[in-house]
Amino acid sequence: MWAAARAYLPAQWSRKMCELQAVEVDAYNWLSAVPAHLWARNMFNPRSKCDLLSNNISESFNQYISSARDKPILTMFESIRKMIMCRYQEKKEWIAKVKSSICPRIHNKLEENKLKSIDYEVLPAGNGIWEVTEFGHNYVVNLVARTCSCREWDMIGIPCVHACAALVNSDKEAADYVHLYYSVHYYKLAYKHMIMPIPFKEDWVETGEEPTEPPEIRRRLGRPRKVRRKGADEQRDATVVTRMGTMIHCHNCRQPGLNIKSCKQPRRSPATDQVM
């Protein structure tokens, strides 16, 4: 499934889907029921310059605010505000020290691509178009249109290994062909605003409006849950013991397959439980 999801080319995607169908029909049917533009790279809009297939961004933020999630709602918001306020300033100070025109991770990615492309065969076709051969597979690179037939450059905006091979042979700087989204200038624009500090609440100006009361809810038994519920397709922690596959017994009547909520028998007193 992942091979089909990661494919940049429609032909490659179709081929991987056929291979999946031949190996596991149920997985193929399940995946085909989901619109392809939601999970297949070759269907993504190239304007976004993003080919991420996971929700790691939301997972990272969820972990980032884990210390504030179990607090009361206003206290939680205040904790998150302070965290983001400091984070904005930290990012501003960090990016101010960067001397290159593109962000450091993108620079490292370019260097890796240039190193991988050393042994590629590169042939000029004219008008900024090059033919790059990678282990017998030909790719067409258009430096003017900033595209490659592998479609990786088109999708993410960072010159792929084939584009880097053409850029090196044409004596051009690869960093100049990186999309503006990855530039230091755009990074600074993303963090140019700031989240203002808030004075102590006793110093706030009275508005005269009726105060907002919390909703009437019934508090659940036990400690509030902090860990996010994992989806059915997510990998479980093998070291955590679960009740899956075990037969439950009612604490009241001791019958299997029941719990105390669904038990129809009269409730036992604590003294009866001690005797038993």
PDB file of C-alpha atoms in Angstrom:
ATOM      1  CA  MET A   1       0.000   0.000   0.000  1.00  0.00           C
ATOM      2  CA  TRP A   2       2.762   2.417   0.900  1.00  0.00           C
ATOM      3  CA  ALA A   3       4.476   1.871  -2.447  1.00  0.00           C
ATOM      4  CA  ALA A   4       1.287   2.956  -4.219  1.00  0.00           C
ATOM      5  CA  ALA A   5       0.814   5.919  -1.900  1.00  0.00           C
ATOM      6  CA  ARG A   6       4.397   7.158  -2.387  1.00  0.00           C
ATOM      7  CA  ALA A   7       4.359   6.918  -6.205  1.00  0.00           C
ATOM      8  CA  TYR A   8       4.758  10.289  -7.931  1.00  0.00           C
ATOM      9  CA  LEU A   9       3.777   9.032 -11.392  1.00  0.00           C
ATOM     10  CA  PRO A  10       0.231   7.893 -12.303  1.00  0.00           C
ATOM     11  CA  ALA A  11       1.639   4.937 -14.275  1.00  0.00           C
ATOM     12  CA  GLN A  12       3.740   3.838 -11.323  1.00  0.00           C
ATOM     13  CA  TRP A  13       0.733   4.213  -9.018  1.00  0.00           C
ATOM     14  CA  SER A  14      -1.445   2.054 -11.297  1.00  0.00           C
ATOM     15  CA  ARG A  15       1.264  -0.605 -11.456  1.00  0.00           C
ATOM     16  CA  LYS A  16       1.616  -0.747  -7.680  1.00  0.00           C
ATOM     17  CA  MET A  17      -2.155  -0.953  -7.255  1.00  0.00           C
ATOM     18  CA  CYS A  18      -2.272  -3.930  -9.630  1.00  0.00           C
ATOM     19  CA  GLU A  19       0.492  -5.610  -7.640  1.00  0.00           C
ATOM     20  CA  LEU A  20      -1.459  -5.002  -4.437  1.00  0.00           C
ATOM     21  CA  GLN A  21      -4.614  -6.468  -5.967  1.00  0.00           C
ATOM     22  CA  ALA A  22      -2.727  -9.605  -6.946  1.00  0.00           C
ATOM     23  CA  VAL A  23      -1.326 -10.059  -3.438  1.00  0.00           C
ATOM     24  CA  GLU A  24      -4.167  -8.889  -1.172  1.00  0.00           C
ATOM     25  CA  VAL A  25      -7.622  -8.270  -2.645  1.00  0.00           C
ATOM     26  CA  ASP A  26      -9.151  -7.062   0.629  1.00  0.00           C
ATOM     27  CA  ALA A  27      -6.468  -4.408   1.062  1.00  0.00           C
ATOM     28  CA  TYR A  28      -6.925  -3.314  -2.548  1.00  0.00           C
ATOM     29  CA  ASN A  29     -10.709  -2.992  -2.132  1.00  0.00           C
ATOM     30  CA  TRP A  30     -10.326  -1.100   1.138  1.00  0.00           C
ATOM     31  CA  LEU A  31      -7.828   1.328  -0.378  1.00  0.00           C
ATOM     32  CA  SER A  32      -9.835   1.789  -3.586  1.00  0.00           C
ATOM     33  CA  ALA A  33     -12.865   2.859  -1.554  1.00  0.00           C
ATOM     34  CA  VAL A  34     -10.951   5.928  -0.349  1.00  0.00           C
ATOM     35  CA  PRO A  35     -10.641   8.824  -2.854  1.00  0.00           C
ATOM     36  CA  ALA A  36      -7.112   8.689  -4.264  1.00  0.00           C
ATOM     37  CA  HIS A  37      -6.525  12.438  -3.928  1.00  0.00           C
ATOM     38  CA  LEU A  38      -6.601  11.980  -0.139  1.00  0.00           C
ATOM     39  CA  TRP A  39      -3.713   9.510   0.075  1.00  0.00           C
ATOM     40  CA  ALA A  40      -1.871   9.116  -3.270  1.00  0.00           C
ATOM     41  CA  ARG A  41       1.012  11.496  -3.990  1.00  0.00           C
ATOM     42  CA  ASN A  42       0.435  11.501  -7.726  1.00  0.00           C
ATOM     43  CA  MET A  43      -3.026  12.996  -7.104  1.00  0.00           C
ATOM     44  CA  PHE A  44      -1.832  15.807  -4.819  1.00  0.00           C
ATOM     45  CA  ASN A  45      -2.038  19.423  -5.975  1.00  0.00           C
ATOM     46  CA  PRO A  46       1.549  20.511  -6.789  1.00  0.00           C
ATOM     47  CA  ARG A  47       0.757  24.085  -5.715  1.00  0.00           C
ATOM     48  CA  SER A  48       1.038  23.063  -2.066  1.00  0.00           C
ATOM     49  CA  LYS A  49       4.636  21.818  -2.513  1.00  0.00           C
ATOM     50  CA  CYS A  50       3.947  19.160   0.099  1.00  0.00           C
ATOM     51  CA  ASP A  51       3.962  15.380  -0.321  1.00  0.00           C
ATOM     52  CA  LEU A  52       3.449  14.317   3.290  1.00  0.00           C
ATOM     53  CA  LEU A  53       1.414  11.138   3.697  1.00  0.00           C
ATOM     54  CA  SER A  54       1.163  11.041   7.487  1.00  0.00           C
ATOM     55  CA  ASN A  55      -0.254  13.227  10.234  1.00  0.00           C
ATOM     56  CA  ASN A  56       3.081  13.625  11.996  1.00  0.00           C
ATOM     57  CA  ILE A  57       2.597  17.398  12.208  1.00  0.00           C
ATOM     58  CA  SER A  58      -0.563  17.080  14.272  1.00  0.00           C
ATOM     59  CA  GLU A  59       1.018  14.268  16.282  1.00  0.00           C
ATOM     60  CA  SER A  60       4.006  16.480  17.102  1.00  0.00           C
ATOM     61  CA  PHE A  61       1.779  19.351  18.200  1.00  0.00           C
ATOM     62  CA  ASN A  62      -0.337  16.949  20.245  1.00  0.00           C
ATOM     63  CA  GLN A  63       2.795  15.823  22.071  1.00  0.00           C
ATOM     64  CA  TYR A  64       4.009  19.417  22.368  1.00  0.00           C
ATOM     65  CA  ILE A  65       0.927  20.474  24.359  1.00  0.00           C
ATOM     66  CA  SER A  66       0.625  17.238  26.372  1.00  0.00           C
ATOM     67  CA  SER A  67       1.566  19.015  29.606  1.00  0.00           C
ATOM     68  CA  ALA A  68      -1.386  21.415  29.207  1.00  0.00           C
ATOM     69  CA  ARG A  69      -4.102  19.069  27.957  1.00  0.00           C
ATOM     70  CA  ASP A  70      -5.296  17.817  31.345  1.00  0.00           C
ATOM     71  CA  LYS A  71      -5.709  21.306  32.809  1.00  0.00           C
ATOM     72  CA  PRO A  72      -8.982  23.271  33.059  1.00  0.00           C
ATOM     73  CA  ILE A  73      -9.962  24.899  29.767  1.00  0.00           C
ATOM     74  CA  LEU A  74      -8.799  28.463  30.532  1.00  0.00           C
ATOM     75  CA  THR A  75      -5.616  27.275  32.211  1.00  0.00           C
ATOM     76  CA  MET A  76      -4.953  25.020  29.226  1.00  0.00           C
ATOM     77  CA  PHE A  77      -5.382  27.890  26.754  1.00  0.00           C
ATOM     78  CA  GLU A  78      -3.111  30.097  28.833  1.00  0.00           C
ATOM     79  CA  SER A  79      -0.420  27.409  28.958  1.00  0.00           C
ATOM     80  CA  ILE A  80      -0.593  26.878  25.191  1.00  0.00           C
ATOM     81  CA  ARG A  81      -0.452  30.646  24.609  1.00  0.00           C
ATOM     82  CA  LYS A  82       2.757  30.938  26.616  1.00  0.00           C
ATOM     83  CA  MET A  83       4.317  27.971  24.830  1.00  0.00           C
ATOM     84  CA  ILE A  84       3.529  29.328  21.363  1.00  0.00           C
ATOM     85  CA  MET A  85       4.554  32.869  22.322  1.00  0.00           C
ATOM     86  CA  CYS A  86       7.997  31.621  23.352  1.00  0.00           C
ATOM     87  CA  ARG A  87       8.236  29.334  20.326  1.00  0.00           C
ATOM     88  CA  TYR A  88       7.641  32.217  17.916  1.00  0.00           C
ATOM     89  CA  GLN A  89      10.458  34.201  19.482  1.00  0.00           C
ATOM     90  CA  GLU A  90      12.804  31.195  19.490  1.00  0.00           C
ATOM     91  CA  LYS A  91      12.162  30.654  15.772  1.00  0.00           C
ATOM     92  CA  LYS A  92      12.812  34.327  15.027  1.00  0.00           C
ATOM     93  CA  GLU A  93      16.128  34.249  16.864  1.00  0.00           C
ATOM     94  CA  TRP A  94      17.146  30.984  15.187  1.00  0.00           C
ATOM     95  CA  ILE A  95      16.365  32.017  11.609  1.00  0.00           C
ATOM     96  CA  ALA A  96      18.135  35.360  12.130  1.00  0.00           C
ATOM     97  CA  LYS A  97      21.410  33.428  12.481  1.00  0.00           C
ATOM     98  CA  VAL A  98      20.995  31.597   9.152  1.00  0.00           C
ATOM     99  CA  LYS A  99      23.191  33.165   6.470  1.00  0.00           C
ATOM    100  CA  SER A 100      22.044  31.202   3.404  1.00  0.00           C
ATOM    101  CA  SER A 101      19.028  32.020   1.244  1.00  0.00           C
ATOM    102  CA  ILE A 102      17.303  28.697   1.957  1.00  0.00           C
ATOM    103  CA  CYS A 103      16.578  26.905   5.220  1.00  0.00           C
ATOM    104  CA  PRO A 104      19.314  24.598   6.580  1.00  0.00           C
ATOM    105  CA  ARG A 105      17.412  21.329   6.172  1.00  0.00           C
ATOM    106  CA  ILE A 106      16.658  22.132   2.539  1.00  0.00           C
ATOM    107  CA  HIS A 107      20.326  22.976   1.998  1.00  0.00           C
ATOM    108  CA  ASN A 108      21.308  19.572   3.422  1.00  0.00           C
ATOM    109  CA  LYS A 109      18.731  17.876   1.193  1.00  0.00           C
ATOM    110  CA  LEU A 110      20.226  19.548  -1.879  1.00  0.00           C
ATOM    111  CA  GLU A 111      23.724  18.461  -0.917  1.00  0.00           C
ATOM    112  CA  GLU A 112      22.505  14.861  -0.566  1.00  0.00           C
ATOM    113  CA  ASN A 113      20.838  14.975  -3.982  1.00  0.00           C
ATOM    114  CA  LYS A 114      23.953  16.408  -5.622  1.00  0.00           C
ATOM    115  CA  LEU A 115      26.083  13.691  -4.057  1.00  0.00           C
ATOM    116  CA  LYS A 116      23.725  10.955  -5.295  1.00  0.00           C
ATOM    117  CA  SER A 117      23.732  12.352  -8.837  1.00  0.00           C
ATOM    118  CA  ILE A 118      27.502  12.179  -9.356  1.00  0.00           C
ATOM    119  CA  ASP A 119      27.391   8.955 -11.391  1.00  0.00           C
ATOM    120  CA  TYR A 120      24.356   9.891 -13.501  1.00  0.00           C
ATOM    121  CA  GLU A 121      24.712  10.349 -17.240  1.00  0.00           C
ATOM    122  CA  VAL A 122      23.611  13.863 -18.244  1.00  0.00           C
ATOM    123  CA  LEU A 123      23.005  14.914 -21.871  1.00  0.00           C
ATOM    124  CA  PRO A 124      21.974  18.414 -23.028  1.00  0.00           C
ATOM    125  CA  ALA A 125      19.012  18.731 -25.390  1.00  0.00           C
ATOM    126  CA  GLY A 126      18.971  22.539 -25.601  1.00  0.00           C
ATOM    127  CA  ASN A 127      16.766  25.346 -24.272  1.00  0.00           C
ATOM    128  CA  GLY A 128      17.380  24.286 -20.681  1.00  0.00           C
ATOM    129  CA  ILE A 129      16.201  20.707 -21.259  1.00  0.00           C
ATOM    130  CA  TRP A 130      18.396  17.785 -20.218  1.00  0.00           C
ATOM    131  CA  GLU A 131      18.221  14.007 -20.383  1.00  0.00           C
ATOM    132  CA  VAL A 132      19.419  12.343 -17.191  1.00  0.00           C
ATOM    133  CA  THR A 133      19.993   8.584 -17.050  1.00  0.00           C
ATOM    134  CA  GLU A 134      19.795   6.837 -13.676  1.00  0.00           C
ATOM    135  CA  PHE A 135      20.760   3.151 -13.842  1.00  0.00           C
ATOM    136  CA  GLY A 136      19.318   2.760 -17.340  1.00  0.00           C
ATOM    137  CA  HIS A 137      16.171   4.808 -16.633  1.00  0.00           C
ATOM    138  CA  ASN A 138      15.894   8.100 -18.528  1.00  0.00           C
ATOM    139  CA  TYR A 139      14.393  11.281 -17.052  1.00  0.00           C
ATOM    140  CA  VAL A 140      13.669  14.605 -18.742  1.00  0.00           C
ATOM    141  CA  VAL A 141      14.619  17.721 -16.765  1.00  0.00           C
ATOM    142  CA  ASN A 142      13.418  21.172 -17.800  1.00  0.00           C
ATOM    143  CA  LEU A 143      15.359  23.821 -15.907  1.00  0.00           C
ATOM    144  CA  VAL A 144      13.292  26.657 -17.379  1.00  0.00           C
ATOM    145  CA  ALA A 145       9.951  25.170 -16.313  1.00  0.00           C
ATOM    146  CA  ARG A 146      11.566  23.673 -13.192  1.00  0.00           C
ATOM    147  CA  THR A 147      10.128  20.227 -13.802  1.00  0.00           C
ATOM    148  CA  CYS A 148      11.358  16.643 -13.990  1.00  0.00           C
ATOM    149  CA  SER A 149       9.590  13.653 -15.494  1.00  0.00           C
ATOM    150  CA  CYS A 150       9.905  11.864 -12.121  1.00  0.00           C
ATOM    151  CA  ARG A 151       7.564  14.612 -10.796  1.00  0.00           C
ATOM    152  CA  GLU A 152       9.328  14.900  -7.436  1.00  0.00           C
ATOM    153  CA  TRP A 153      10.615  18.407  -8.224  1.00  0.00           C
ATOM    154  CA  ASP A 154       7.163  19.406  -9.447  1.00  0.00           C
ATOM    155  CA  MET A 155       5.456  18.195  -6.277  1.00  0.00           C
ATOM    156  CA  ILE A 156       7.739  19.439  -3.500  1.00  0.00           C
ATOM    157  CA  GLY A 157       9.615  22.339  -5.106  1.00  0.00           C
ATOM    158  CA  ILE A 158      13.088  21.002  -4.238  1.00  0.00           C
ATOM    159  CA  PRO A 159      15.346  19.933  -7.144  1.00  0.00           C
ATOM    160  CA  CYS A 160      15.414  16.127  -7.272  1.00  0.00           C
ATOM    161  CA  VAL A 161      18.558  14.085  -7.923  1.00  0.00           C
ATOM    162  CA  HIS A 162      17.996  14.285 -11.688  1.00  0.00           C
ATOM    163  CA  ALA A 163      17.522  18.056 -11.568  1.00  0.00           C
ATOM    164  CA  CYS A 164      20.632  18.418  -9.414  1.00  0.00           C
ATOM    165  CA  ALA A 165      22.620  16.418 -11.970  1.00  0.00           C
ATOM    166  CA  ALA A 166      21.472  18.776 -14.725  1.00  0.00           C
ATOM    167  CA  LEU A 167      22.142  21.870 -12.601  1.00  0.00           C
ATOM    168  CA  VAL A 168      25.671  20.750 -11.740  1.00  0.00           C
ATOM    169  CA  ASN A 169      26.462  20.060 -15.410  1.00  0.00           C
ATOM    170  CA  SER A 170      25.076  23.447 -16.434  1.00  0.00           C
ATOM    171  CA  ASP A 171      27.129  25.255 -13.756  1.00  0.00           C
ATOM    172  CA  LYS A 172      24.023  26.603 -12.028  1.00  0.00           C
ATOM    173  CA  GLU A 173      23.419  26.977  -8.303  1.00  0.00           C
ATOM    174  CA  ALA A 174      20.826  24.459  -7.111  1.00  0.00           C
ATOM    175  CA  ALA A 175      19.694  26.738  -4.268  1.00  0.00           C
ATOM    176  CA  ASP A 176      18.432  29.259  -6.847  1.00  0.00           C
ATOM    177  CA  TYR A 177      15.964  26.653  -8.131  1.00  0.00           C
ATOM    178  CA  VAL A 178      14.352  25.875  -4.779  1.00  0.00           C
ATOM    179  CA  HIS A 179      10.773  27.077  -4.366  1.00  0.00           C
ATOM    180  CA  LEU A 180      10.264  30.281  -2.394  1.00  0.00           C
ATOM    181  CA  TYR A 181       8.323  28.397   0.273  1.00  0.00           C
ATOM    182  CA  TYR A 182      11.642  27.020   1.544  1.00  0.00           C
ATOM    183  CA  SER A 183      13.477  30.340   1.558  1.00  0.00           C
ATOM    184  CA  VAL A 184      14.679  32.087   4.693  1.00  0.00           C
ATOM    185  CA  HIS A 185      12.595  35.103   3.671  1.00  0.00           C
ATOM    186  CA  TYR A 186       9.353  33.113   3.724  1.00  0.00           C
ATOM    187  CA  TYR A 187      10.353  31.458   7.004  1.00  0.00           C
ATOM    188  CA  LYS A 188      10.731  34.893   8.554  1.00  0.00           C
ATOM    189  CA  LEU A 189       7.346  35.917   7.179  1.00  0.00           C
ATOM    190  CA  ALA A 190       5.741  32.900   8.847  1.00  0.00           C
ATOM    191  CA  TYR A 191       6.976  34.055  12.258  1.00  0.00           C
ATOM    192  CA  LYS A 192       6.921  37.816  11.781  1.00  0.00           C
ATOM    193  CA  HIS A 193       3.871  38.260  13.997  1.00  0.00           C
ATOM    194  CA  MET A 194       3.897  37.800  17.742  1.00  0.00           C
ATOM    195  CA  ILE A 195       1.528  36.619  20.439  1.00  0.00           C
ATOM    196  CA  MET A 196       1.146  39.358  23.017  1.00  0.00           C
ATOM    197  CA  PRO A 197       1.596  38.743  26.745  1.00  0.00           C
ATOM    198  CA  ILE A 198      -1.506  39.010  28.926  1.00  0.00           C
ATOM    199  CA  PRO A 199      -1.483  40.965  32.224  1.00  0.00           C
ATOM    200  CA  PHE A 200      -2.745  39.505  35.486  1.00  0.00           C
ATOM    201  CA  LYS A 201      -6.509  38.953  35.401  1.00  0.00           C
ATOM    202  CA  GLU A 202      -7.089  41.121  38.483  1.00  0.00           C
ATOM    203  CA  ASP A 203      -5.890  44.096  36.415  1.00  0.00           C
ATOM    204  CA  TRP A 204      -8.321  43.514  33.530  1.00  0.00           C
ATOM    205  CA  VAL A 205     -10.883  46.198  32.715  1.00  0.00           C
ATOM    206  CA  GLU A 206     -14.438  45.308  33.703  1.00  0.00           C
ATOM    207  CA  THR A 207     -16.670  44.996  30.639  1.00  0.00           C
ATOM    208  CA  GLY A 208     -19.987  44.887  32.434  1.00  0.00           C
ATOM    209  CA  GLU A 209     -20.994  41.803  30.470  1.00  0.00           C
ATOM    210  CA  GLU A 210     -22.433  38.734  32.144  1.00  0.00           C
ATOM    211  CA  PRO A 211     -19.610  36.279  32.869  1.00  0.00           C
ATOM    212  CA  THR A 212     -19.547  33.076  30.873  1.00  0.00           C
ATOM    213  CA  GLU A 213     -20.296  30.057  33.022  1.00  0.00           C
ATOM    214  CA  PRO A 214     -18.840  26.608  32.357  1.00  0.00           C
ATOM    215  CA  PRO A 215     -21.166  24.058  30.740  1.00  0.00           C
ATOM    216  CA  GLU A 216     -23.093  21.709  32.972  1.00  0.00           C
ATOM    217  CA  ILE A 217     -21.398  18.379  32.481  1.00  0.00           C
ATOM    218  CA  ARG A 218     -21.206  15.231  34.515  1.00  0.00           C
ATOM    219  CA  ARG A 219     -17.675  14.391  35.509  1.00  0.00           C
ATOM    220  CA  ARG A 220     -16.652  10.887  34.517  1.00  0.00           C
ATOM    221  CA  LEU A 221     -15.213   8.443  36.978  1.00  0.00           C
ATOM    222  CA  GLY A 222     -11.485   7.990  37.112  1.00  0.00           C
ATOM    223  CA  ARG A 223      -8.575  10.117  36.036  1.00  0.00           C
ATOM    224  CA  PRO A 224      -8.990  12.207  32.845  1.00  0.00           C
ATOM    225  CA  ARG A 225      -7.409  10.590  29.804  1.00  0.00           C
ATOM    226  CA  LYS A 226      -4.203  12.219  28.521  1.00  0.00           C
ATOM    227  CA  VAL A 227      -3.077   9.784  25.842  1.00  0.00           C
ATOM    228  CA  ARG A 228      -4.755  10.121  22.444  1.00  0.00           C
ATOM    229  CA  ARG A 229      -6.856   7.190  21.285  1.00  0.00           C
ATOM    230  CA  LYS A 230      -5.089   5.431  18.428  1.00  0.00           C
ATOM    231  CA  GLY A 231      -6.855   4.578  15.202  1.00  0.00           C
ATOM    232  CA  ALA A 232      -7.628   1.045  14.130  1.00  0.00           C
ATOM    233  CA  ASP A 233      -4.797   1.082  11.562  1.00  0.00           C
ATOM    234  CA  GLU A 234      -2.125   2.495  13.895  1.00  0.00           C
ATOM    235  CA  GLN A 235       0.599   0.325  15.364  1.00  0.00           C
ATOM    236  CA  ARG A 236       0.110  -0.595  19.015  1.00  0.00           C
ATOM    237  CA  ASP A 237       2.756  -0.668  21.722  1.00  0.00           C
ATOM    238  CA  ALA A 238       3.676  -4.336  22.135  1.00  0.00           C
ATOM    239  CA  THR A 239       4.849  -3.744  25.718  1.00  0.00           C
ATOM    240  CA  VAL A 240       1.437  -2.540  26.928  1.00  0.00           C
ATOM    241  CA  VAL A 241      -0.872  -5.237  28.299  1.00  0.00           C
ATOM    242  CA  THR A 242      -4.456  -4.981  27.021  1.00  0.00           C
ATOM    243  CA  ARG A 243      -7.688  -6.854  27.632  1.00  0.00           C
ATOM    244  CA  MET A 244      -8.119  -7.752  23.974  1.00  0.00           C
ATOM    245  CA  GLY A 245      -8.985 -11.441  23.573  1.00  0.00           C
ATOM    246  CA  THR A 246      -9.763 -11.993  27.267  1.00  0.00           C
ATOM    247  CA  MET A 247     -13.157 -12.892  28.707  1.00  0.00           C
ATOM    248  CA  ILE A 248     -14.538 -10.313  31.117  1.00  0.00           C
ATOM    249  CA  HIS A 249     -16.498 -11.254  34.240  1.00  0.00           C
ATOM    250  CA  CYS A 250     -19.099  -9.233  36.085  1.00  0.00           C
ATOM    251  CA  HIS A 251     -17.839  -7.940  39.426  1.00  0.00           C
ATOM    252  CA  ASN A 252     -21.360  -8.304  40.826  1.00  0.00           C
ATOM    253  CA  CYS A 253     -22.679 -11.718  39.666  1.00  0.00           C
ATOM    254  CA  ARG A 254     -19.347 -13.230  38.544  1.00  0.00           C
ATOM    255  CA  GLN A 255     -20.883 -14.296  35.216  1.00  0.00           C
ATOM    256  CA  PRO A 256     -18.671 -14.252  32.082  1.00  0.00           C
ATOM    257  CA  GLY A 257     -19.379 -11.842  29.229  1.00  0.00           C
ATOM    258  CA  LEU A 258     -21.042  -9.233  31.459  1.00  0.00           C
ATOM    259  CA  ASN A 259     -19.995  -6.132  33.327  1.00  0.00           C
ATOM    260  CA  ILE A 260     -21.516  -4.421  36.323  1.00  0.00           C
ATOM    261  CA  LYS A 261     -23.376  -1.897  34.146  1.00  0.00           C
ATOM    262  CA  SER A 262     -25.279  -4.559  32.193  1.00  0.00           C
ATOM    263  CA  CYS A 263     -25.806  -6.867  35.178  1.00  0.00           C
ATOM    264  CA  LYS A 264     -29.475  -7.526  36.018  1.00  0.00           C
ATOM    265  CA  GLN A 265     -28.803  -9.154  39.392  1.00  0.00           C
ATOM    266  CA  PRO A 266     -29.213  -7.237  42.685  1.00  0.00           C
ATOM    267  CA  ARG A 267     -26.090  -5.372  43.650  1.00  0.00           C
ATOM    268  CA  ARG A 268     -23.958  -7.079  46.269  1.00  0.00           C
ATOM    269  CA  SER A 269     -22.941  -5.144  49.338  1.00  0.00           C
ATOM    270  CA  PRO A 270     -19.241  -4.619  50.120  1.00  0.00           C
ATOM    271  CA  ALA A 271     -19.633  -6.906  53.139  1.00  0.00           C
ATOM    272  CA  THR A 272     -20.851  -9.741  50.890  1.00  0.00           C
ATOM    273  CA  ASP A 273     -17.820  -9.316  48.630  1.00  0.00           C
ATOM    274  CA  GLN A 274     -15.487  -9.580  51.608  1.00  0.00           C
ATOM    275  CA  VAL A 275     -17.132 -12.827  52.736  1.00  0.00           C
ATOM    276  CA  MET A 276     -16.816 -14.301  49.241  1.00  0.00           C
TER     277      MET A 276
END
